[in-house]
Short mmCIF file of C-alpha atoms in Angstrom, two decimals:
data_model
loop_
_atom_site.label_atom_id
_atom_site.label_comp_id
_atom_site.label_asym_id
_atom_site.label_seq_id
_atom_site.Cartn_x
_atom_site.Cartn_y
_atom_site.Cartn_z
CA UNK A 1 13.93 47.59 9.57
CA UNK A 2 12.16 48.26 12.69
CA UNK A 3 9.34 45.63 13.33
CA UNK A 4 5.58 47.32 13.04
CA UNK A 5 3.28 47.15 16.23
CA UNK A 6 0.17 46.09 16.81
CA UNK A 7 -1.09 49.28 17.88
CA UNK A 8 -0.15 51.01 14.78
CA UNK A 9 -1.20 47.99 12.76
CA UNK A 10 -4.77 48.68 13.73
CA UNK A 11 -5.15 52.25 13.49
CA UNK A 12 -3.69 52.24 9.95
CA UNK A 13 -5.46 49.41 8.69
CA UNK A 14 -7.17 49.40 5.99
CA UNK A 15 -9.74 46.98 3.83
CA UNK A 16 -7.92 44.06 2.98
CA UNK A 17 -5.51 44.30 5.65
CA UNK A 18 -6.84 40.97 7.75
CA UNK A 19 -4.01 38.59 6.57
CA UNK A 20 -1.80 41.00 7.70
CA UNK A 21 -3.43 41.40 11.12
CA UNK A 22 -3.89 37.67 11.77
CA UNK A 23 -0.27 37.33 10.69
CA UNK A 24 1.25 39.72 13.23
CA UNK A 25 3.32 37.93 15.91
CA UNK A 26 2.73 39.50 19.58
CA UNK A 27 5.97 41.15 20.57
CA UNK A 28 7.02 42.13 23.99
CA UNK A 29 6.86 45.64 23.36
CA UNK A 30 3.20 45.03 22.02
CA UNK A 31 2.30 44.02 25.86
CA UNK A 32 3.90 47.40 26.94
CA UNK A 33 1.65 49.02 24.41
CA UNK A 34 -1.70 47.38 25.62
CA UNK A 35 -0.78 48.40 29.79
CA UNK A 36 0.63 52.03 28.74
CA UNK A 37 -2.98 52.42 26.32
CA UNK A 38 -4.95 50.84 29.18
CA UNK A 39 -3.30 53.18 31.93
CA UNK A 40 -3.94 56.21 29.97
CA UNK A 41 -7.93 54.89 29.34
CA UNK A 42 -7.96 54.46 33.46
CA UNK A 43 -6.52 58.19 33.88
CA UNK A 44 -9.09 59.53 31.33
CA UNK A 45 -11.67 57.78 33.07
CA UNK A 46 -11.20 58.78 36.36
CA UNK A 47 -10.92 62.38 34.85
CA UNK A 48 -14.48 61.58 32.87
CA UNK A 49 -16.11 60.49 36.32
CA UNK A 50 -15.44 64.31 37.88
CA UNK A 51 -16.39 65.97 34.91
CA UNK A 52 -20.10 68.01 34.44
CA UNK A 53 -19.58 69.63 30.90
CA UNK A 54 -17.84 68.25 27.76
CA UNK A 55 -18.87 64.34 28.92
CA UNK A 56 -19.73 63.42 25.51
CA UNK A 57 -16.70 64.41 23.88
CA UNK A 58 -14.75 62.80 26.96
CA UNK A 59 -16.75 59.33 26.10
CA UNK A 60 -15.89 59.72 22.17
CA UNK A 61 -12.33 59.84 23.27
CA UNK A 62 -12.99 56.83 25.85
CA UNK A 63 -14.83 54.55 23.17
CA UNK A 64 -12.01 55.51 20.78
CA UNK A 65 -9.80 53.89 23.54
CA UNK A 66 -11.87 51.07 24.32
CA UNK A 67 -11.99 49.72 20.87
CA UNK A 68 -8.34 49.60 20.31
CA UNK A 69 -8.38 47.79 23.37
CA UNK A 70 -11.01 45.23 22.55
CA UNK A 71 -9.08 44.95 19.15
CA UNK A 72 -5.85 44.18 20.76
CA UNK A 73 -7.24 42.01 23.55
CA UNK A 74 -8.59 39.58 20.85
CA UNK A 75 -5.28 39.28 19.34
CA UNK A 76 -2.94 38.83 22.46
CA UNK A 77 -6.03 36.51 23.82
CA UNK A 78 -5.35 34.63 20.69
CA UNK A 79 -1.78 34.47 20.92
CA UNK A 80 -1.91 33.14 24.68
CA UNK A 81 -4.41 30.68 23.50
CA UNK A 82 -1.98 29.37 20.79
CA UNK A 83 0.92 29.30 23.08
CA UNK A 84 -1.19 27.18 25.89
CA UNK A 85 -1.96 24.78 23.29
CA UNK A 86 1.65 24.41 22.02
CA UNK A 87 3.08 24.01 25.18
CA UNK A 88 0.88 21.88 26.63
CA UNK A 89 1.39 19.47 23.38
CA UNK A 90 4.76 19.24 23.90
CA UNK A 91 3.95 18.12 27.79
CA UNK A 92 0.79 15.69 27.01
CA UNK A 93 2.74 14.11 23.96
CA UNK A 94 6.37 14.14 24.82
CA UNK A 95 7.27 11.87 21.65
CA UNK A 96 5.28 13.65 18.68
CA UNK A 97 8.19 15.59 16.81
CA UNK A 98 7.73 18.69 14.84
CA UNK A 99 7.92 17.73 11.30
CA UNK A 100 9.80 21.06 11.06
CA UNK A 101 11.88 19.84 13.09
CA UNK A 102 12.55 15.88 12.07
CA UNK A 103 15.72 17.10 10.05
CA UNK A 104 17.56 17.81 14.07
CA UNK A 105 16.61 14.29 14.69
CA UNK A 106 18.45 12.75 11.70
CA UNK A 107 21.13 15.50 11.91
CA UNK A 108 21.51 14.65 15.58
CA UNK A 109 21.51 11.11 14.65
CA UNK A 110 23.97 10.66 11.58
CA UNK A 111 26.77 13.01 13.77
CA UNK A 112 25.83 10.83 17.23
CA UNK A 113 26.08 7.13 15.19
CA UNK A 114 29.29 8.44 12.64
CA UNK A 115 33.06 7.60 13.79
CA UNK A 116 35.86 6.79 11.57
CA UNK A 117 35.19 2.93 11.30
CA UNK A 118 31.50 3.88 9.82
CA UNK A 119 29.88 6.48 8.21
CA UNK A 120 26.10 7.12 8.51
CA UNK A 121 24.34 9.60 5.42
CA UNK A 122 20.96 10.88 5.32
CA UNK A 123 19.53 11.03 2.02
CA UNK A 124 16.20 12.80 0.90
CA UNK A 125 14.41 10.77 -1.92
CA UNK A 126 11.51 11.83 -3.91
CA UNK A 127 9.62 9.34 -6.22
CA UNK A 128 6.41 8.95 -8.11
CA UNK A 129 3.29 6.96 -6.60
CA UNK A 130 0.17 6.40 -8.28
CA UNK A 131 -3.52 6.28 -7.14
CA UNK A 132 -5.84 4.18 -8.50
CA UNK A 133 -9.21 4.94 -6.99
CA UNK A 134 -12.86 4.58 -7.85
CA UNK A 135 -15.82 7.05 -7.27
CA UNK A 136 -19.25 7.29 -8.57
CA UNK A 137 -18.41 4.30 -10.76
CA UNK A 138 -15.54 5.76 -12.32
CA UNK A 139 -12.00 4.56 -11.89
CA UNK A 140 -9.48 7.53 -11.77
CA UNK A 141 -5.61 7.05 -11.62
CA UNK A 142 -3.77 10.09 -9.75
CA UNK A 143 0.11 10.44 -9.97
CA UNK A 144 1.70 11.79 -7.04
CA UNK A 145 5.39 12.89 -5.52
CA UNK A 146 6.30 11.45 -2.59
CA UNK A 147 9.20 12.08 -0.29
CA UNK A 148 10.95 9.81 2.10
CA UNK A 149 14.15 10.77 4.53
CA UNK A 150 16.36 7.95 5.14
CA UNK A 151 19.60 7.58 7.56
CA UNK A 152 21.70 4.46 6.95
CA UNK A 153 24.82 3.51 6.57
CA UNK A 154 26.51 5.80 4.06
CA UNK A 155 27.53 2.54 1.16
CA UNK A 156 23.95 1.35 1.83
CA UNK A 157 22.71 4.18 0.74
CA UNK A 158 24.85 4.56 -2.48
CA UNK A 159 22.79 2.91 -4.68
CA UNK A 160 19.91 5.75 -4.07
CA UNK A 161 20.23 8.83 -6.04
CA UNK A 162 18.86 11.61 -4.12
CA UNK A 163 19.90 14.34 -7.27
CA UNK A 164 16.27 13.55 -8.94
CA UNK A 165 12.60 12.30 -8.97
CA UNK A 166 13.27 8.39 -8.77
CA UNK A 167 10.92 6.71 -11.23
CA UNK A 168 9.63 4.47 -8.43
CA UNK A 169 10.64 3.19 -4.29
CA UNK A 170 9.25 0.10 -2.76
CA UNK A 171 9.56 -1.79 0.34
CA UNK A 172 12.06 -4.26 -1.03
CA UNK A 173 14.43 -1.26 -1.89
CA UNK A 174 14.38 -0.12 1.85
CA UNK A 175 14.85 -3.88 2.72
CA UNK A 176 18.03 -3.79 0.81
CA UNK A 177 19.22 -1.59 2.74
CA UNK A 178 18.62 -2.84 5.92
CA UNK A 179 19.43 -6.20 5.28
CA UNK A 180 22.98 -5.07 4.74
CA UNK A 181 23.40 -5.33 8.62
CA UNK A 182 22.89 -1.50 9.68
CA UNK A 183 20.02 0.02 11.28
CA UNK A 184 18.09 2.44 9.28
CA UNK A 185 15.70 5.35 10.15
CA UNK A 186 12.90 6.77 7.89
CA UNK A 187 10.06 9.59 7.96
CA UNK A 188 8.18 10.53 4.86
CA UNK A 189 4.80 11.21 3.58
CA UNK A 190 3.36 7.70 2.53
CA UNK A 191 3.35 5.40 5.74
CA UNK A 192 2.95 1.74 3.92
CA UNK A 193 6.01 2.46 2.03
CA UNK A 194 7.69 3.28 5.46
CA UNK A 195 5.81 1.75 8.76
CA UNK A 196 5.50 -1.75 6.96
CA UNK A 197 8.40 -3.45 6.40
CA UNK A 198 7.94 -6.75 8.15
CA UNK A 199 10.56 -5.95 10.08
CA UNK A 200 10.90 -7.64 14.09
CA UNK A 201 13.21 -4.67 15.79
CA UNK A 202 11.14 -1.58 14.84
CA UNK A 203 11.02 1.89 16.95
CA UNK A 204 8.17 4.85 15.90
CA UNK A 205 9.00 8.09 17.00
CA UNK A 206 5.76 10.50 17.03
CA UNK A 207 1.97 9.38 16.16
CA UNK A 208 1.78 12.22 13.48
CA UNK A 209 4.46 12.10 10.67
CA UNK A 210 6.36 9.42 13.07
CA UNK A 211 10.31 8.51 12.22
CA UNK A 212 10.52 5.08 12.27
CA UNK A 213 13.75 3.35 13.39
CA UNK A 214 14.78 -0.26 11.97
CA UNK A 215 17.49 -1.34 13.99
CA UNK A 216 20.48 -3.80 14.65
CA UNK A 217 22.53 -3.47 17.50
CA UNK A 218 25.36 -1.00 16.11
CA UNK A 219 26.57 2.66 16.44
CA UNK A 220 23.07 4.06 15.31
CA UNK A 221 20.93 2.16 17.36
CA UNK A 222 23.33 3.17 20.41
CA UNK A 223 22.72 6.94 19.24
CA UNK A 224 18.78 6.17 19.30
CA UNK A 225 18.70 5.24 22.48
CA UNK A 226 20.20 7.91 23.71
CA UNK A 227 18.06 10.50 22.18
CA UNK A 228 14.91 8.38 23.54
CA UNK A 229 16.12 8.65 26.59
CA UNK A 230 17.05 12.32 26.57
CA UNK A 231 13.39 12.91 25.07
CA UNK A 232 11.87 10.92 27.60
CA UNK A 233 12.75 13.28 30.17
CA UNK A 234 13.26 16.24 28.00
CA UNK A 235 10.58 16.36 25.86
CA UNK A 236 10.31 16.50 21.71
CA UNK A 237 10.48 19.83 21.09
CA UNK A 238 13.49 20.76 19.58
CA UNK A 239 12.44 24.54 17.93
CA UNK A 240 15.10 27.16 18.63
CA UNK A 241 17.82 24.23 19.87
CA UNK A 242 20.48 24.25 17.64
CA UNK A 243 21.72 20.79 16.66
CA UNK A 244 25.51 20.97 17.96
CA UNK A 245 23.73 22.19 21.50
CA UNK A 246 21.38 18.81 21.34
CA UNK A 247 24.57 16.70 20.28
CA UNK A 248 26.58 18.16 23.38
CA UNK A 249 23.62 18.02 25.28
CA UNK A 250 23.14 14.09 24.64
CA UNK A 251 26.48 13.18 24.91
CA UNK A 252 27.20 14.48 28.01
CA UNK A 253 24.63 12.57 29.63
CA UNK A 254 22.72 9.82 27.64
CA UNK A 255 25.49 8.66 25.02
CA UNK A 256 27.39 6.72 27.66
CA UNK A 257 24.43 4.63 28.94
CA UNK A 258 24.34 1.84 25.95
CA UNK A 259 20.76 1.28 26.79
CA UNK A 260 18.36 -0.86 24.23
CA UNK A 261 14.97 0.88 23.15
#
């Protein structure tokens, strides 16, 4: 199905039809539409400026023009605007991953750190938390799903059953794991279950939604280092990178280096 333009987005629209507008992602051939409307507004103009009778028709035709214009300029201007900020994220703040994107990092990870003495596993846990919290003088208990992503050595992880809702996770499960002698790495949405483990060798990755590495000196603490360093002068932003091209990418020039973050 052939993608709708911008153009013909706004002359059909209709009430209602702002989501759809706002939602519209600026395509290439959108540009082309914008220069092709405003060269034909320049012609008509420059026809308008020689013209003695029928000016006011002429200008009806012009304003018509103009409007579109105006219309479309706010949209592309917004769509430049977006695209300025992104980029210049991902150059100001090297280290802040996507959280669309944290699965490439643990992907990239478990495949760099795995060989046929050890096997690394990521597992994605969700578990009930509960809130107790008082306001206006009343004392209100929320319950709440929380979600955790964990790489570790794949028998570490065993005893975690990622098929359901786990009644319940605490710190002292994650030590468990740990203390087993393999480093583990964890991003999820509750950061004292996850940034606090009292542990000496710790690594965050990101200020926002962060992956935090524990680490021992082993396979996946090797493979950690070597994506730190290939962020460091790459950058964070993994979007349209597919994870075999990062793994190649990493290996060819970082995975040798057995540097220590």
């Amino acid at each position: 199905m052939e993608k709708e333009k911008l153009k013909d987005i706004l002359i059909n629209a209709k009430p209602g039809d702002f989501d759809r507008i706002m939602d519209h992602i600026i395509t290439q051939e959108d540009i082309e539409d914008f220069n092709n409307l405003y060269s034909k507004f320049v012609i008509l103009e420059n026809e308008y400026k020689k013209m003695i009778f029928n000016r006011k028709e002429a200008a009806k035709e012009l304003t018509k023009i103009l409007s579109l214009l105006h219309k479309m300029n706010d949209l592309i201007g917004r769509d430049i605007a977006s695209k300025k900020d992104y980029y210049e994220i991902s150059v100001r703040n090297s280290k802040d991953i996507n959280i669309n994107e944290q699965y490439k990092v643990f992907e990239t990870l478990r495949q760099l750190a795995s060989h046929e003495a050890v096997q690394y596993d990521i597992k994605t846990i969700e578990y009930t938390t509960f809130d107790n919290s008082e306001r206006h003088g009343y004392r209100t208990t929320g319950k709440y799903t929380e979600k955790i992503i964990i790489l570790a050595e794949k028998e570490a992880l065993s005893k975690l059953d990622n098929s359901k809702k786990m009644p319940y996770l605490n710190q002292q499960m994650l030590l468990d794991i740990y203390n087993q002698g393999f480093s583990m790495v964890l991003a999820g949405n509750n950061e004292c279950t996850i940034e606090h483990l009292n542990i000496e060798n710790v690594y965050k990755l990101g200020e926002f939604n962060p992956i935090i590495f524990y680490l021992h000196d082993d396979e996946l603490a090797h493979a950690a280092s070597s994506l730190m360093e290939f962020i460091e002068e790459n950058g964070a932003d993994f979007s349209q990178i597919d994870v075999n091209d990062l793994i190649r990418a990493i290996k060819s020039k970082y995975k040798n280096r057995n540097k220590k973050i």
